[in-house]
Structures are given as C-alpha cells and as structure tokens.
Amino acid sequence: MLWVFIIVALAFVGGCSPTEKDAYYRSGIIYCSESNPVNFNPQLDTSGTTSDATSHQIYDRLLDFEPETGHIVPSLASSWLVSDDGLTYAFQLRQGVKFHHTDYFTPTRDFNADDVIFSINRWRLPSHPYHNVSGGRYPYFESIGLADNIANVERINGYRVKVKLYERDSSFLANLATDFSIVLSEEYAQRLMEAGVPEQIDHFPIGTGPFQFESYRKDHFIRYHRNDLYWGEGNSAERLIYDITAKSSIRMAKLITGECDAIAFPAQTELDIIRNREGLALAEKPGLNVGFWAFNTQRPPFDNPDVRRALAYAVDKNTLLEAVYFDSATRAKTLLPLASWAFQSDAEDTPYNPVLARKLLDEAGIEPGFTMTIWAMPVERAYNPNAAKMAELIQRYLADVGIRANIVTYDWTTFRRHLREGLHDSVLIGWSADNGDPDNFYRPLLSCGAIPSGTNRAMWCNKQYDDLLNRALQTEDMEQRKAIYQRVNRLLHEQLPVVPIAHAYRYQAYRKELQGMVINPYGGVRFGGVTKEL
C-alpha cells in the first residue's frame, strides 16, 4: 500500500531528475523539510522547524554538545571557569570569529564580548531596546525562568564575559548550549535600529555559523550559502537548500529520485523501505523525547485529578504504540526517556482499566455523553509521527466509557497560538530535549513559569512541583538529584496533568552521497561539515 502512495507522490514531484538540475542545486545539499520556520531566530520560538532551519546552520552558541557523548564542549567560548559557590561563570571568548558578509550587511569587526552581552540581555531584560522587537516573547528562557536567576552579565574585556547568578543552577551550562542560546551581532542590531527596522534581525539573519542566509520563499524554499570565513573545523557544501515539502510521501518520493539528499521525519511505514533500498541510508538513535496527552487543568472538569486519571485509565497505551509508532518507540511511564541519566525504571504507570475509569467518572459527576476535545498536531514529529491517528484511537477508547471526543486541528501556527490561549480541553503533543539535563523536560513542560511561554500545554501550576525542581538545581550531586526527580515522578503520577505515552527513536534518512551526516540528539539538524559526493 505504501508504494501506491509513493507512486502517486512521484506524479506530483514534477519529473525533474537529478541530472536535469542546474549547477545551483548540484553544488549544494537539498533537505526536504516539513514546514516553514516561524522566523529566523530560535530565541523567539521553540518549534523544531525553526530550530532545524536556523540554530546550527546560521548561528553558534557559547557552548555546544558533542553529539555522540552529550558532553558540553567549547564553541564561541573557548574555555570557562565556575566559582566555588557555583554562582559566577567566566567565559573566555574565541578570537578571530567573523560574522556573515551578506548583500544586506557587512560587518566592520569580529565577534566579541559585546555580542554575547547583547544576545543574553535581549531575552533577559525587559528594558533592553530589542526585548520587545518581534513580540517580546522568549518561550524557552521564560519556561525555565533563566532570566530571573541572572543577576548580571559583565564585560571584563573584549574577549571575556562574566555571568553572575542569584542561585546555584546545575543546568546553567547545558542551557547555554541549547539551540535557543544563539549569539547575534550587536553591530547589526545597532545598524537596524538606526535605520528604523529592528525586526529585520529576526528575518534577515546574521550569525557566525557555517551557512549564511540567502533567500526564503514561504511554502517553497530556504536558500543558504556556505560561510567561507567560518571559524570552525570541517568542510561544508557550497550551498544548502531547504525544500519545504509538507507531505511525508512526497518527501520520500523526492529522496528516492534524488531530488532531496535528506528528509525530515520519514514516516514509520517508510523506514524498512529506506533501510532496504540501495543508495539510501537511515541513521537511528534512542530519542531524548516524550510524546504525551496533556489536559488543560485550568478548564473544568480537567482541573480534577480524578477526572484526568479516569481518562488515562480509559486508554490502552500499548495499542497507541503499536498503531502509531510500530516498533520505533518505548512505552513512557514518566517524562524522562531511558537515555536520560535520571531515568527511573520502577516508576508507576497508568494501566488500561475502563471499568475503573467509568467508576471514577461517575464519582466525579461526569455523566455518560460528556463532550470534550482532543487537539491533534497537524505536523509530524519524532515524539508523535501521527497525532491524528492517535486522536482517533483515543476517541474510540473514550467512547467505550461514555465520553464523546471531538478532534480539533489547525495549521501549525494557528494551532500553537490557540494552545497558548488555552482553548483546548486536551492535546496530543510532545517535547524533544534541547540538552541532556532532566530539568530540560520537567521545567519547560510543567512548571508554573512555563505557562505564559506556551510550553506548559497542561497549564498546570503546582508549588510543590516547582520547589522540588528548584531543589534539584541546587546540587551537582547526581544521586541527590535522582532522588528528587523520583519524588517529582510520584507527584506527577498522583496529579496526572499529562499522560506520558511514548519515547520515540530519532531517525535521519538521507542519500549515501552525503558524508558526515549524523543525528544530533540535542536539538536541530546540523549540516555544518556535511558534504556531498558528486
């Protein structure tokens, strides 16, 4: 059946064989992405689509994660020191790093401390002249409350910066290595402000990364050109083209014909085809992610833990895994996957028990015929490759206990805006970790501070939960932190603001002509250092 879809998809591709492509396309890597970025600044958006298009192509961070080990390694900061009390971080910056030279900006100086201070203070300080540009929301940083814990960012000299915290934060360095902690050009920002067009910093980007922005056409393409002045190691292709292709079957068809060199989010039904087809490669790794069903706890009756528990008991998670993920995910008991160092193997789970579910609903005064909504993501993600199908399965399970569920979806931008506005009863969504610290799951997804940012889809606020998370950050002792996170897991099992469903494998499908293509387990796709054999 899959091949029928692929043949139909090929009819829509347009008949352009690799040999017919002009030199522009042959000189570069073509990546079939699934959607449009919201903008070209990942500080402003937590969407994976935006991160994939920007974080590792255009920009660099002070620190990075080594993809194979997850260790924090130098990037724009060549070294760093931490004070004995864990409150002061001093970063030595790399010298000789060039910003992009484009048709719309020519820098007059190299990267220095002013760029780091500008980039942090933009999202940290409401008084900063750029804070409210492009909406003034920085969802990742808001969700973890990082700005509130930074006392000061100080310029020691042109290549040394000191950051002072109010309280110890054992996840601080990891947060500086996430996709969102990019470094912008302070000189470019000043020039745009003087010209009266400051918002262009987020749409005509300037960074220090391996590729520089060339052009963008919504629903069609993004074009990048290699940064020949890039400071980092490794060769990169001359050009990088994002072919925005919404349908998975069309992306697969383009991969087979060679019209794309790599694709985003291959469908689960396509994985064996990729594995067995000559000329294609499939990289796979256990994912640092979680797919879940979140209840809007600010809307009755979903503010009642017993109602949430009843709905969880009504659904057989094993069936969801078999029908949606096939053999490419493990059942989730908590937010943390097996790949996390704080994973708890003996954590409690929610069993499938429709009889008990109906009993709890009766006790809560929820009569048969009650109607609710299940919002299903319109895009594919590793943590949920088919939210619509999962919603249909849950809809049937809920009908068995007398609940009528209506499935709701919108385009991705509208969907996320309405979620932030709290218009949903429940939603099937998930999270891919931006770093290996457990706090990267717990705080953005369910802390009180994450509600305004839009990453807390359950809109759940619990003081005990926040206190436990804060306590875990006060120590570097991993065993102590593990013990605290076990208490967090018990609390979440009692309250059930979300039902963890699956931890999915991450896949990267590409043609074997690509060299250096690896899965980045800590965020967006990386094309720096990737080349194509012609």
PDB file of N, CA and C in Angstrom, residues 436-488:
ATOM      1  N   GLY A 436      20.800  17.386  27.704  1.00  0.00           N
ATOM      2  CA  GLY A 436      20.657  16.129  28.417  1.00  0.00           C
ATOM      3  C   GLY A 436      20.275  16.249  29.876  1.00  0.00           C
ATOM      4  N   ASP A 437      20.072  17.463  30.367  1.00  0.00           N
ATOM      5  CA  ASP A 437      19.721  17.631  31.774  1.00  0.00           C
ATOM      6  C   ASP A 437      18.230  17.343  31.983  1.00  0.00           C
ATOM      7  N   PRO A 438      17.867  16.577  33.030  1.00  0.00           N
ATOM      8  CA  PRO A 438      16.452  16.265  33.269  1.00  0.00           C
ATOM      9  C   PRO A 438      15.577  17.507  33.418  1.00  0.00           C
ATOM     10  N   ASP A 439      16.150  18.590  33.931  1.00  0.00           N
ATOM     11  CA  ASP A 439      15.384  19.821  34.097  1.00  0.00           C
ATOM     12  C   ASP A 439      14.823  20.310  32.774  1.00  0.00           C
ATOM     13  N   ASN A 440      15.465  19.925  31.674  1.00  0.00           N
ATOM     14  CA  ASN A 440      15.012  20.349  30.350  1.00  0.00           C
ATOM     15  C   ASN A 440      13.680  19.716  29.969  1.00  0.00           C
ATOM     16  N   PHE A 441      13.296  18.634  30.632  1.00  0.00           N
ATOM     17  CA  PHE A 441      11.965  18.067  30.459  1.00  0.00           C
ATOM     18  C   PHE A 441      10.989  18.663  31.477  1.00  0.00           C
ATOM     19  N   TYR A 442      11.368  18.600  32.747  1.00  0.00           N
ATOM     20  CA  TYR A 442      10.421  18.923  33.808  1.00  0.00           C
ATOM     21  C   TYR A 442      10.003  20.392  33.835  1.00  0.00           C
ATOM     22  N   ARG A 443      10.973  21.301  33.706  1.00  0.00           N
ATOM     23  CA  ARG A 443      10.641  22.713  33.879  1.00  0.00           C
ATOM     24  C   ARG A 443       9.874  23.302  32.689  1.00  0.00           C
ATOM     25  N   PRO A 444      10.343  23.133  31.431  1.00  0.00           N
ATOM     26  CA  PRO A 444       9.573  23.726  30.334  1.00  0.00           C
ATOM     27  C   PRO A 444       8.174  23.142  30.177  1.00  0.00           C
ATOM     28  N   LEU A 445       7.995  21.870  30.544  1.00  0.00           N
ATOM     29  CA  LEU A 445       6.721  21.215  30.266  1.00  0.00           C
ATOM     30  C   LEU A 445       5.646  21.469  31.317  1.00  0.00           C
ATOM     31  N   LEU A 446       6.050  21.662  32.593  1.00  0.00           N
ATOM     32  CA  LEU A 446       5.009  21.677  33.626  1.00  0.00           C
ATOM     33  C   LEU A 446       5.236  22.677  34.760  1.00  0.00           C
ATOM     34  N   SER A 447       6.252  23.499  34.708  1.00  0.00           N
ATOM     35  CA  SER A 447       6.431  24.471  35.790  1.00  0.00           C
ATOM     36  C   SER A 447       5.432  25.622  35.651  1.00  0.00           C
ATOM     37  N   CYS A 448       5.207  26.311  36.747  1.00  0.00           N
ATOM     38  CA  CYS A 448       4.292  27.467  36.720  1.00  0.00           C
ATOM     39  C   CYS A 448       4.793  28.537  35.754  1.00  0.00           C
ATOM     40  N   GLY A 449       6.108  28.759  35.758  1.00  0.00           N
ATOM     41  CA  GLY A 449       6.687  29.788  34.902  1.00  0.00           C
ATOM     42  C   GLY A 449       6.587  29.475  33.423  1.00  0.00           C
ATOM     43  N   ALA A 450       6.323  28.209  33.070  1.00  0.00           N
ATOM     44  CA  ALA A 450       6.245  27.822  31.664  1.00  0.00           C
ATOM     45  C   ALA A 450       4.866  28.043  31.069  1.00  0.00           C
ATOM     46  N   ILE A 451       3.889  28.425  31.879  1.00  0.00           N
ATOM     47  CA  ILE A 451       2.534  28.645  31.342  1.00  0.00           C
ATOM     48  C   ILE A 451       2.502  29.840  30.391  1.00  0.00           C
ATOM     49  N   PRO A 452       2.993  31.024  30.771  1.00  0.00           N
ATOM     50  CA  PRO A 452       2.944  32.151  29.832  1.00  0.00           C
ATOM     51  C   PRO A 452       3.738  31.917  28.555  1.00  0.00           C
ATOM     52  N   SER A 453       4.799  31.127  28.640  1.00  0.00           N
ATOM     53  CA  SER A 453       5.639  30.895  27.460  1.00  0.00           C
ATOM     54  C   SER A 453       4.956  29.992  26.446  1.00  0.00           C
ATOM     55  N   GLY A 454       3.958  29.232  26.874  1.00  0.00           N
ATOM     56  CA  GLY A 454       3.246  28.348  25.961  1.00  0.00           C
ATOM     57  C   GLY A 454       3.800  26.942  25.889  1.00  0.00           C
ATOM     58  N   THR A 455       4.873  26.624  26.618  1.00  0.00           N
ATOM     59  CA  THR A 455       5.401  25.262  26.575  1.00  0.00           C
ATOM     60  C   THR A 455       4.712  24.336  27.575  1.00  0.00           C
ATOM     61  N   ASN A 456       4.042  24.898  28.578  1.00  0.00           N
ATOM     62  CA  ASN A 456       3.276  24.110  29.543  1.00  0.00           C
ATOM     63  C   ASN A 456       1.869  23.939  28.981  1.00  0.00           C
ATOM     64  N   ARG A 457       1.682  22.891  28.183  1.00  0.00           N
ATOM     65  CA  ARG A 457       0.409  22.684  27.486  1.00  0.00           C
ATOM     66  C   ARG A 457      -0.717  22.290  28.429  1.00  0.00           C
ATOM     67  N   ALA A 458      -0.365  21.768  29.618  1.00  0.00           N
ATOM     68  CA  ALA A 458      -1.380  21.415  30.603  1.00  0.00           C
ATOM     69  C   ALA A 458      -1.826  22.624  31.411  1.00  0.00           C
ATOM     70  N   MET A 459      -1.076  23.734  31.299  1.00  0.00           N
ATOM     71  CA  MET A 459      -1.379  24.949  32.049  1.00  0.00           C
ATOM     72  C   MET A 459      -1.548  24.628  33.536  1.00  0.00           C
ATOM     73  N   TRP A 460      -0.661  23.763  34.006  1.00  0.00           N
ATOM     74  CA  TRP A 460      -0.706  23.235  35.373  1.00  0.00           C
ATOM     75  C   TRP A 460       0.337  23.939  36.215  1.00  0.00           C
ATOM     76  N   CYS A 461      -0.070  24.394  37.394  1.00  0.00           N
ATOM     77  CA  CYS A 461       0.844  25.092  38.295  1.00  0.00           C
ATOM     78  C   CYS A 461       0.743  24.465  39.674  1.00  0.00           C
ATOM     79  N   ASN A 462       1.872  23.965  40.173  1.00  0.00           N
ATOM     80  CA  ASN A 462       1.894  23.291  41.460  1.00  0.00           C
ATOM     81  C   ASN A 462       3.149  23.720  42.212  1.00  0.00           C
ATOM     82  N   LYS A 463       2.967  24.373  43.355  1.00  0.00           N
ATOM     83  CA  LYS A 463       4.099  24.920  44.106  1.00  0.00           C
ATOM     84  C   LYS A 463       5.055  23.827  44.566  1.00  0.00           C
ATOM     85  N   GLN A 464       4.517  22.709  44.998  1.00  0.00           N
ATOM     86  CA  GLN A 464       5.383  21.615  45.449  1.00  0.00           C
ATOM     87  C   GLN A 464       6.286  21.139  44.315  1.00  0.00           C
ATOM     88  N   TYR A 465       5.725  21.040  43.134  1.00  0.00           N
ATOM     89  CA  TYR A 465       6.488  20.625  41.949  1.00  0.00           C
ATOM     90  C   TYR A 465       7.624  21.608  41.680  1.00  0.00           C
ATOM     91  N   ASP A 466       7.300  22.898  41.654  1.00  0.00           N
ATOM     92  CA  ASP A 466       8.331  23.905  41.391  1.00  0.00           C
ATOM     93  C   ASP A 466       9.412  23.902  42.467  1.00  0.00           C
ATOM     94  N   ASP A 467       9.020  23.716  43.712  1.00  0.00           N
ATOM     95  CA  ASP A 467      10.002  23.681  44.800  1.00  0.00           C
ATOM     96  C   ASP A 467      10.972  22.512  44.642  1.00  0.00           C
ATOM     97  N   LEU A 468      10.450  21.357  44.247  1.00  0.00           N
ATOM     98  CA  LEU A 468      11.306  20.192  44.041  1.00  0.00           C
ATOM     99  C   LEU A 468      12.293  20.433  42.899  1.00  0.00           C
ATOM    100  N   LEU A 469      11.822  21.035  41.808  1.00  0.00           N
ATOM    101  CA  LEU A 469      12.720  21.319  40.693  1.00  0.00           C
ATOM    102  C   LEU A 469      13.822  22.282  41.106  1.00  0.00           C
ATOM    103  N   ASN A 470      13.464  23.308  41.868  1.00  0.00           N
ATOM    104  CA  ASN A 470      14.460  24.269  42.324  1.00  0.00           C
ATOM    105  C   ASN A 470      15.489  23.604  43.234  1.00  0.00           C
ATOM    106  N   ARG A 471      15.023  22.695  44.082  1.00  0.00           N
ATOM    107  CA  ARG A 471      15.925  21.999  44.989  1.00  0.00           C
ATOM    108  C   ARG A 471      16.926  21.126  44.208  1.00  0.00           C
ATOM    109  N   ALA A 472      16.454  20.518  43.121  1.00  0.00           N
ATOM    110  CA  ALA A 472      17.325  19.660  42.319  1.00  0.00           C
ATOM    111  C   ALA A 472      18.458  20.447  41.660  1.00  0.00           C
ATOM    112  N   LEU A 473      18.222  21.722  41.385  1.00  0.00           N
ATOM    113  CA  LEU A 473      19.243  22.539  40.737  1.00  0.00           C
ATOM    114  C   LEU A 473      20.267  23.098  41.713  1.00  0.00           C
ATOM    115  N   GLN A 474      20.026  22.916  42.996  1.00  0.00           N
ATOM    116  CA  GLN A 474      20.933  23.470  43.995  1.00  0.00           C
ATOM    117  C   GLN A 474      22.132  22.574  44.275  1.00  0.00           C
ATOM    118  N   THR A 475      22.162  21.402  43.642  1.00  0.00           N
ATOM    119  CA  THR A 475      23.260  20.482  43.898  1.00  0.00           C
ATOM    120  C   THR A 475      23.805  19.930  42.588  1.00  0.00           C
ATOM    121  N   GLU A 476      25.099  19.623  42.590  1.00  0.00           N
ATOM    122  CA  GLU A 476      25.730  18.974  41.444  1.00  0.00           C
ATOM    123  C   GLU A 476      25.756  17.455  41.622  1.00  0.00           C
ATOM    124  N   ASP A 477      25.334  16.964  42.804  1.00  0.00           N
ATOM    125  CA  ASP A 477      25.362  15.540  43.111  1.00  0.00           C
ATOM    126  C   ASP A 477      24.234  14.840  42.341  1.00  0.00           C
ATOM    127  N   MET A 478      24.599  13.983  41.389  1.00  0.00           N
ATOM    128  CA  MET A 478      23.592  13.355  40.537  1.00  0.00           C
ATOM    129  C   MET A 478      22.688  12.406  41.302  1.00  0.00           C
ATOM    130  N   GLU A 479      23.217  11.729  42.312  1.00  0.00           N
ATOM    131  CA  GLU A 479      22.386  10.807  43.095  1.00  0.00           C
ATOM    132  C   GLU A 479      21.334  11.581  43.889  1.00  0.00           C
ATOM    133  N   GLN A 480      21.722  12.718  44.430  1.00  0.00           N
ATOM    134  CA  GLN A 480      20.737  13.543  45.133  1.00  0.00           C
ATOM    135  C   GLN A 480      19.664  14.048  44.173  1.00  0.00           C
ATOM    136  N   ARG A 481      20.103  14.443  43.004  1.00  0.00           N
ATOM    137  CA  ARG A 481      19.135  14.927  42.016  1.00  0.00           C
ATOM    138  C   ARG A 481      18.196  13.800  41.585  1.00  0.00           C
ATOM    139  N   LYS A 482      18.732  12.602  41.379  1.00  0.00           N
ATOM    140  CA  LYS A 482      17.884  11.467  41.007  1.00  0.00           C
ATOM    141  C   LYS A 482      16.801  11.228  42.046  1.00  0.00           C
ATOM    142  N   ALA A 483      17.177  11.292  43.319  1.00  0.00           N
ATOM    143  CA  ALA A 483      16.206  11.070  44.396  1.00  0.00           C
ATOM    144  C   ALA A 483      15.103  12.122  44.368  1.00  0.00           C
ATOM    145  N   ILE A 484      15.471  13.352  44.081  1.00  0.00           N
ATOM    146  CA  ILE A 484      14.464  14.424  43.991  1.00  0.00           C
ATOM    147  C   ILE A 484      13.546  14.192  42.794  1.00  0.00           C
ATOM    148  N   TYR A 485      14.109  13.783  41.670  1.00  0.00           N
ATOM    149  CA  TYR A 485      13.272  13.567  40.482  1.00  0.00           C
ATOM    150  C   TYR A 485      12.340  12.366  40.656  1.00  0.00           C
ATOM    151  N   GLN A 486      12.717  11.419  41.494  1.00  0.00           N
ATOM    152  CA  GLN A 486      11.784  10.325  41.801  1.00  0.00           C
ATOM    153  C   GLN A 486      10.571  10.854  42.568  1.00  0.00           C
ATOM    154  N   ARG A 487      10.793  11.809  43.453  1.00  0.00           N
ATOM    155  CA  ARG A 487       9.665  12.452  44.143  1.00  0.00           C
ATOM    156  C   ARG A 487       8.810  13.237  43.154  1.00  0.00           C
ATOM    157  N   VAL A 488       9.460  13.872  42.196  1.00  0.00           N
ATOM    158  CA  VAL A 488       8.730  14.589  41.144  1.00  0.00           C
ATOM    159  C   VAL A 488       7.849  13.622  40.364  1.00  0.00           C
TER     160      VAL A 488
END
